[in-house]
XYZ file of C-alpha atoms in Angstrom:
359
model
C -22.556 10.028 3.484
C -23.891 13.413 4.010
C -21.221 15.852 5.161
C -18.323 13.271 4.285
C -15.606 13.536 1.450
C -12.820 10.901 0.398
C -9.445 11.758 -1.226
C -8.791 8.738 -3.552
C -5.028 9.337 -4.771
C -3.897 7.141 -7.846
C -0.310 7.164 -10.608
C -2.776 8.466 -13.658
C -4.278 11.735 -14.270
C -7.437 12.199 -13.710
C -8.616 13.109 -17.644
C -6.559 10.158 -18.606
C -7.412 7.251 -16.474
C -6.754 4.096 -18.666
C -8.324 1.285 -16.855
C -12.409 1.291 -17.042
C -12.381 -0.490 -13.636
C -10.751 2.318 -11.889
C -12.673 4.716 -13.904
C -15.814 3.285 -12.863
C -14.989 3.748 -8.924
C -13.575 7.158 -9.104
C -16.677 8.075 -10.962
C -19.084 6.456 -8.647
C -17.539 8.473 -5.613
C -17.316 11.733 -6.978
C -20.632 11.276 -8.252
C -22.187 10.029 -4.624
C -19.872 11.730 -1.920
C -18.178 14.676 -4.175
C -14.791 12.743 -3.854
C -11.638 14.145 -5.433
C -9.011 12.398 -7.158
C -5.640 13.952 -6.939
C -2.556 12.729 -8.958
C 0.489 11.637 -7.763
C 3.001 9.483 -10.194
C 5.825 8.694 -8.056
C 6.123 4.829 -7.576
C 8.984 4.931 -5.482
C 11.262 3.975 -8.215
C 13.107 6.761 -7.762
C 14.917 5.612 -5.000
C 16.731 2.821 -7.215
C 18.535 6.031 -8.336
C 20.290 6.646 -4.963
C 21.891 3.484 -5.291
C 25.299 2.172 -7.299
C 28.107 4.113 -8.402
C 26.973 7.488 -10.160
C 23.414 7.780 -8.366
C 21.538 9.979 -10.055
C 21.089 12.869 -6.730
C 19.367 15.933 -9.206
C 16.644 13.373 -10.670
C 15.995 11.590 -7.304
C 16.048 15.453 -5.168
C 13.213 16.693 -8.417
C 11.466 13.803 -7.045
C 11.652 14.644 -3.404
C 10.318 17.707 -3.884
C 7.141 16.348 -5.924
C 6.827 13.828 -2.912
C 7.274 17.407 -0.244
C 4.695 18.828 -2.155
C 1.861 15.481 -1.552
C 2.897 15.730 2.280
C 2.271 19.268 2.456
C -1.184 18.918 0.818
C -2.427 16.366 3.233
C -0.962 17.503 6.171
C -2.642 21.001 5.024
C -6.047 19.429 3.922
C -6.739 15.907 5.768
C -8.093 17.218 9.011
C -10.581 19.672 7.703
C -11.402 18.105 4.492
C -11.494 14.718 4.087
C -12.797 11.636 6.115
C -10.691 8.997 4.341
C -8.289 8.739 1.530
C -8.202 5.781 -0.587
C -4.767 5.260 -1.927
C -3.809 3.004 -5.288
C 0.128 2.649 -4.893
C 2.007 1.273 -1.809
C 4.349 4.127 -1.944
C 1.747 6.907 -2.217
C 0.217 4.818 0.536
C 3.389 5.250 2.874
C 3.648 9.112 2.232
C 0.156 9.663 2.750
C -0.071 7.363 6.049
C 2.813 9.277 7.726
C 0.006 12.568 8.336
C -3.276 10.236 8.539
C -4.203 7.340 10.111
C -7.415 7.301 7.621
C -5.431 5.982 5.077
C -6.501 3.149 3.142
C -4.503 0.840 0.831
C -6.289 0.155 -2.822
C -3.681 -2.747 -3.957
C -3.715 -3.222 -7.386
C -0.971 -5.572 -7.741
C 2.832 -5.742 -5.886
C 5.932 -7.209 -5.466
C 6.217 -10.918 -4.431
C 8.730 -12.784 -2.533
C 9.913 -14.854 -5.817
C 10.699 -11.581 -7.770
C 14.407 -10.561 -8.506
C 13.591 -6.767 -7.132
C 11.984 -7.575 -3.898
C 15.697 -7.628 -2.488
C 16.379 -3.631 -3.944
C 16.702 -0.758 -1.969
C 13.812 0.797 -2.803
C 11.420 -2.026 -2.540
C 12.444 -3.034 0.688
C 11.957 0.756 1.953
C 7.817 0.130 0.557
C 8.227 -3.317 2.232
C 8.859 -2.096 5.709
C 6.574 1.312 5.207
C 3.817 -0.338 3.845
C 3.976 -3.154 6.458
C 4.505 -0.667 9.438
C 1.562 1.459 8.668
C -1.013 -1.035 7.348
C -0.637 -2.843 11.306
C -1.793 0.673 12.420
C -4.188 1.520 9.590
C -5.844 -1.892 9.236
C -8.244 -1.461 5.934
C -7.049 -2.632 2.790
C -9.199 -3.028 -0.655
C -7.799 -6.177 -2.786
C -9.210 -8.441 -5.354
C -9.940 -11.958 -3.445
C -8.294 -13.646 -0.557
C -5.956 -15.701 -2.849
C -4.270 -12.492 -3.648
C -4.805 -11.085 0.727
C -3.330 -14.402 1.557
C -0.095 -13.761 -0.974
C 0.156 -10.008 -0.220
C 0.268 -10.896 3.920
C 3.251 -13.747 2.987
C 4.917 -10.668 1.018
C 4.657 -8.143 3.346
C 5.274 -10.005 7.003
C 0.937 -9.392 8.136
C -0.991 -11.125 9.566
C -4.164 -11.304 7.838
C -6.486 -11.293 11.276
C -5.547 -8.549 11.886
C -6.468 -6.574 8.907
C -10.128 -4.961 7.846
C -10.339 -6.334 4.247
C -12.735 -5.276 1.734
C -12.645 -7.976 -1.483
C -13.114 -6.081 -4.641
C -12.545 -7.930 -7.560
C -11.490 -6.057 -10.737
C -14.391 -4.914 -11.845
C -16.705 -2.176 -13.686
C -20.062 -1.621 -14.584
C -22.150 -2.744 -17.462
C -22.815 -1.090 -21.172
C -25.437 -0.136 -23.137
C -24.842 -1.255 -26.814
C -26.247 -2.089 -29.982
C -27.201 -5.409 -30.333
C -26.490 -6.668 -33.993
C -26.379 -10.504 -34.584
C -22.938 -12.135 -35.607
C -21.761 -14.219 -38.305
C -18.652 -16.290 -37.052
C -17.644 -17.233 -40.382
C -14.373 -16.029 -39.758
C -14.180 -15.164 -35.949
C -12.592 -11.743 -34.992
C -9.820 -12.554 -31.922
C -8.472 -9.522 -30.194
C -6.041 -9.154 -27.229
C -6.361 -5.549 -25.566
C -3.752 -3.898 -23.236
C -0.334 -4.685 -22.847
C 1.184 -5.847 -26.462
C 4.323 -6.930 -25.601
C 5.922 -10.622 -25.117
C 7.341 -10.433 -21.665
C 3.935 -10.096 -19.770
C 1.057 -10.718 -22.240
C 2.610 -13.262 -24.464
C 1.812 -11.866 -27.986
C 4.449 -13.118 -29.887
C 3.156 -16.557 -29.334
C -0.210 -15.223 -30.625
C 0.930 -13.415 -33.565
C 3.511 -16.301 -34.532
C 0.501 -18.603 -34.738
C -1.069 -16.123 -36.497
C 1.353 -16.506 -39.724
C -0.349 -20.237 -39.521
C -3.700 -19.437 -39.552
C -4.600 -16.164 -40.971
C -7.464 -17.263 -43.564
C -9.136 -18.950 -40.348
C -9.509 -15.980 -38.370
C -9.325 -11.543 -38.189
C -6.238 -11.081 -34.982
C -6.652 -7.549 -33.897
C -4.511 -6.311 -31.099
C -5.041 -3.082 -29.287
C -3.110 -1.478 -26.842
C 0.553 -0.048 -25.826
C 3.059 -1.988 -27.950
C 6.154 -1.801 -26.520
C 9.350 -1.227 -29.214
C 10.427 -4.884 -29.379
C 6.508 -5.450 -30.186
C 6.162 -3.001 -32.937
C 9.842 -4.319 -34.819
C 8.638 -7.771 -34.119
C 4.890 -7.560 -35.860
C 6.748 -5.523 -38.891
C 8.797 -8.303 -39.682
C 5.580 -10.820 -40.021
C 4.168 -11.590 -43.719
C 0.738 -11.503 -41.811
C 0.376 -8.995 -39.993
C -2.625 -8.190 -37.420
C -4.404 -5.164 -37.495
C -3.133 -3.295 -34.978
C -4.779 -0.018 -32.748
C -2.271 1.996 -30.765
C -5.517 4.925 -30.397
C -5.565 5.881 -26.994
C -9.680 5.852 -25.485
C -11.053 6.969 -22.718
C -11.415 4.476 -20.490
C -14.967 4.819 -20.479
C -15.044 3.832 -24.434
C -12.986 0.866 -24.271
C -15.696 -1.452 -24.419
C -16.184 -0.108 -27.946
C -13.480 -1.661 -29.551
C -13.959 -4.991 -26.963
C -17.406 -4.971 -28.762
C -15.971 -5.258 -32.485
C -14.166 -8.695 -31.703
C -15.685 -12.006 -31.447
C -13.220 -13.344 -28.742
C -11.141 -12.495 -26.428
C -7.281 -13.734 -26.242
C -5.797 -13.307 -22.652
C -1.989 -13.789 -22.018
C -0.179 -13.645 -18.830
C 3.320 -14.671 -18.747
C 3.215 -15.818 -14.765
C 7.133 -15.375 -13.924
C 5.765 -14.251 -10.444
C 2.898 -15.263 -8.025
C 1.388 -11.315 -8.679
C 0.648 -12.549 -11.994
C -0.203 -15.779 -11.241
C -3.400 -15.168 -9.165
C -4.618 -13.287 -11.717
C -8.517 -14.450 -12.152
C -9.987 -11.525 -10.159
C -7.396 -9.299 -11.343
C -7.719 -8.423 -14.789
C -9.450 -5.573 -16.347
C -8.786 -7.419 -19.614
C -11.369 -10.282 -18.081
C -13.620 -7.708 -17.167
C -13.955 -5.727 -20.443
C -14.747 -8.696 -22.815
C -17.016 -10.796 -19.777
C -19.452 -7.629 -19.628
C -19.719 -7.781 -23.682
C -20.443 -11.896 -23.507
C -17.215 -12.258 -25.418
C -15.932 -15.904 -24.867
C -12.372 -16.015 -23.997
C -8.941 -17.867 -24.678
C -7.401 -18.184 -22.015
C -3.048 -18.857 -22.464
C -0.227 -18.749 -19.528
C -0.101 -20.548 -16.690
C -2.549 -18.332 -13.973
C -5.525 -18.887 -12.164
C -7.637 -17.575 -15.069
C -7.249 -21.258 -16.688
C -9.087 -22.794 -14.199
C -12.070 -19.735 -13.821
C -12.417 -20.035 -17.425
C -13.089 -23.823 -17.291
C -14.850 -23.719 -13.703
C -17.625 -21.476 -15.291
C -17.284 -22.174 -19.600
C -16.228 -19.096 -19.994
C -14.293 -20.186 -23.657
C -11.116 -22.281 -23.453
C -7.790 -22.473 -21.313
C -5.168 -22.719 -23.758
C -2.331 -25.032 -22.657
C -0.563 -24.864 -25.853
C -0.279 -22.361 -28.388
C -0.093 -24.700 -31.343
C -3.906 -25.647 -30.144
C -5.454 -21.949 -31.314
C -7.340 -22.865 -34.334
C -8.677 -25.724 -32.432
C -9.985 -23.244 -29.073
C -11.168 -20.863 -31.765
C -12.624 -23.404 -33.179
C -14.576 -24.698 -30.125
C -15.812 -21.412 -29.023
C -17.260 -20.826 -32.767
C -19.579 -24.143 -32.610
C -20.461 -23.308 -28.611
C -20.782 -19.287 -29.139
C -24.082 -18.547 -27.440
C -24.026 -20.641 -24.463
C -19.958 -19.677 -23.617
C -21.305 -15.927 -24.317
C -24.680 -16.717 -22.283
C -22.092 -17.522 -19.304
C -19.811 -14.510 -20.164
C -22.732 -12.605 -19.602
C -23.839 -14.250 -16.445
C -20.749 -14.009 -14.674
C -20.115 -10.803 -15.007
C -23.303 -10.070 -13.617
C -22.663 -12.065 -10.244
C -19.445 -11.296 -9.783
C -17.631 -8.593 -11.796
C -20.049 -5.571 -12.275
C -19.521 -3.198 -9.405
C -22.641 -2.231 -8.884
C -23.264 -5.461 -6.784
C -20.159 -3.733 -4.361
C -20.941 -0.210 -4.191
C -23.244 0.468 -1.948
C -21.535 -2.206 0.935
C -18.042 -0.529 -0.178
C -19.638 2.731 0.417
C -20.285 2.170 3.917
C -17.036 0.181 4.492
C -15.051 3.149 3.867
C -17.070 5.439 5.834
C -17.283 3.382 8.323
């Protein structure tokens, strides 16, 4: 890779990257090939202001001009500088693509067919641009082919046709302090999102008003405002963490917990297949934290498929998963542990993903 430098262009700053999975990658690549990440939050949401009666023309032209200033930097830099870029957003994806044909889509996640919004304006301008130039780009970096198959019915491709590299969510391992654990009364935590429309934590902190003297509920994240009213109203409330980590010191309040609660509210196929898509999965598999698995996804039937904890059909059947996982602890963490191993620490990727991209 001597020689050879990649522009990977993603919606977060650099210094405040959230997610440890995309930390880990950006990382990796600057470290090994000097890459550079440059920041670019426009999501093409802007273009939803053009529309309806009183469009919103001085926010959308600020935006334009932030959007100007991308093209200008790639047209300036690709051809001396760069030998791919590596782009996390479909509508970064399309700007960049317009000046380079070494363009290559990182999808995270996207609009389905069965979502209200695939019919807007602005989604069905990243519909046809990100269809249009990934038939002349061809590479694409997605989780599995569950999600390649879904993203090909979305977007009109044909998935032949395509140069597909399958990275699953995933990051690399820790070094910790091993203590032993008294499960007593088990520690449950639920990390990202806190919020009821996508991560279901209502349910969990309802049930929590049940149960309390059973178990510790600890959620950490970004509570949304209907969250934050909602928890103050409880008589029990959760402790709750709202301190924003570097992503690379996530896994240190992962490690505090016992278990690990996963919600997904699947209103759309994007959240269904889900399994090789979370970076919630990811953070408590690499700590051998068993998991509860609730919502109706994919991850249900990984977590059974390997013993990963317990899919949780019913909320009303907590104590009894927490339960479970208490009396089965080290061999559900054993195969935490294991799986993470074989399929979710990106060190088993990197040096094949390496020499995809380069290729």
């Amino acid at each position: 890779m001597a020689g050879k430098k990649i522009l990977i262009i993603g919606f977060e700053k650099e210094n405040y990257i959230k997610y440890p999975h995309l930390k880990d990658v950006v990382d990796f690549f600057q470290l090994n090939s000097g890459a550079e990440y440059l920041y670019f939050s426009q999501r093409g949401y802007f273009l939803g202001y053009l529309q309806g009666i009183k469009p919103n023309i001085i926010y959308a032209l600020s935006i334009l001009i932030s959007i100007i200033d991308l093209l200008k930097f790639i047209f300036k830099n690709i051809k001396t500088k760069y030998s791919q870029i590596v782009v996390i957003d479909n509508f970064a994806y399309i700007a960049t693509s317009i000046f380079s044909k070494k363009t290559i889509l990182w999808s995270h996640d996207f609009v389905t067919n069965d979502q209200p919004h695939k019919k807007s304006f602005y989604q069905w301008i990243i519909f046809k641009g990100t269809s249009f130039f990934l038939k002349k780009n061809k590479k694409i970096i997605i989780q599995d082919i569950d999600r390649l198959k879904l993203f090909c019915e979305s977007y009109h491709l044909d998935m032949s046709s395509l140069n597909v590299f399958y990275l699953p969510v995933s990051s690399r391992s820790v070094v910790r302090e091993e203590f032993k654990r008294t499960l007593s009364i088990p520690k449950v935590l639920q990390i990202g999102g806190i919020n009821q429309y996508r991560s279901c934590s209502h349910d969990l902190v309802l049930q929590y008003q049940k149960s309390s003297r059973k178990y510790e509920l600890y959620l950490h994240g970004f509570f949304d405002k209907h969250s934050i009213l909602f928890i103050k109203k409880q008589d029990q409330i959760p402790f709750c963490s709202t301190l924003e980590l570097n992503a690379s010191d996530v896994f240190k309040i992962v490690d505090k917990c016992d278990i690990g609660f996963i919600g997904y509210r699947s209103e759309n196929l994007n959240f269904y297949y889900i399994a090789y898509a979370s970076g919630q999965l990811v953070e408590f598999l690499k700590l051998g934290k068993p998991i509860i698995a609730y919502g109706a996804t994919n991850m249900l039937d990984l977590v059974d498929k390997y013993k990963l904890g317990y899919s949780l059909q019913n909320i009303n059947n907590l104590d009894y998963a927490i339960e479970y996982i208490a009396l089965n602890y080290t061999e559900l963490s054993n195969n935490c542990t294991k799986l993470f191993n074989d399929i979710y620490n990106f060190d088993n990727y990197s040096k094949e993903f390496s020499q995809w991209i380069f290729e």
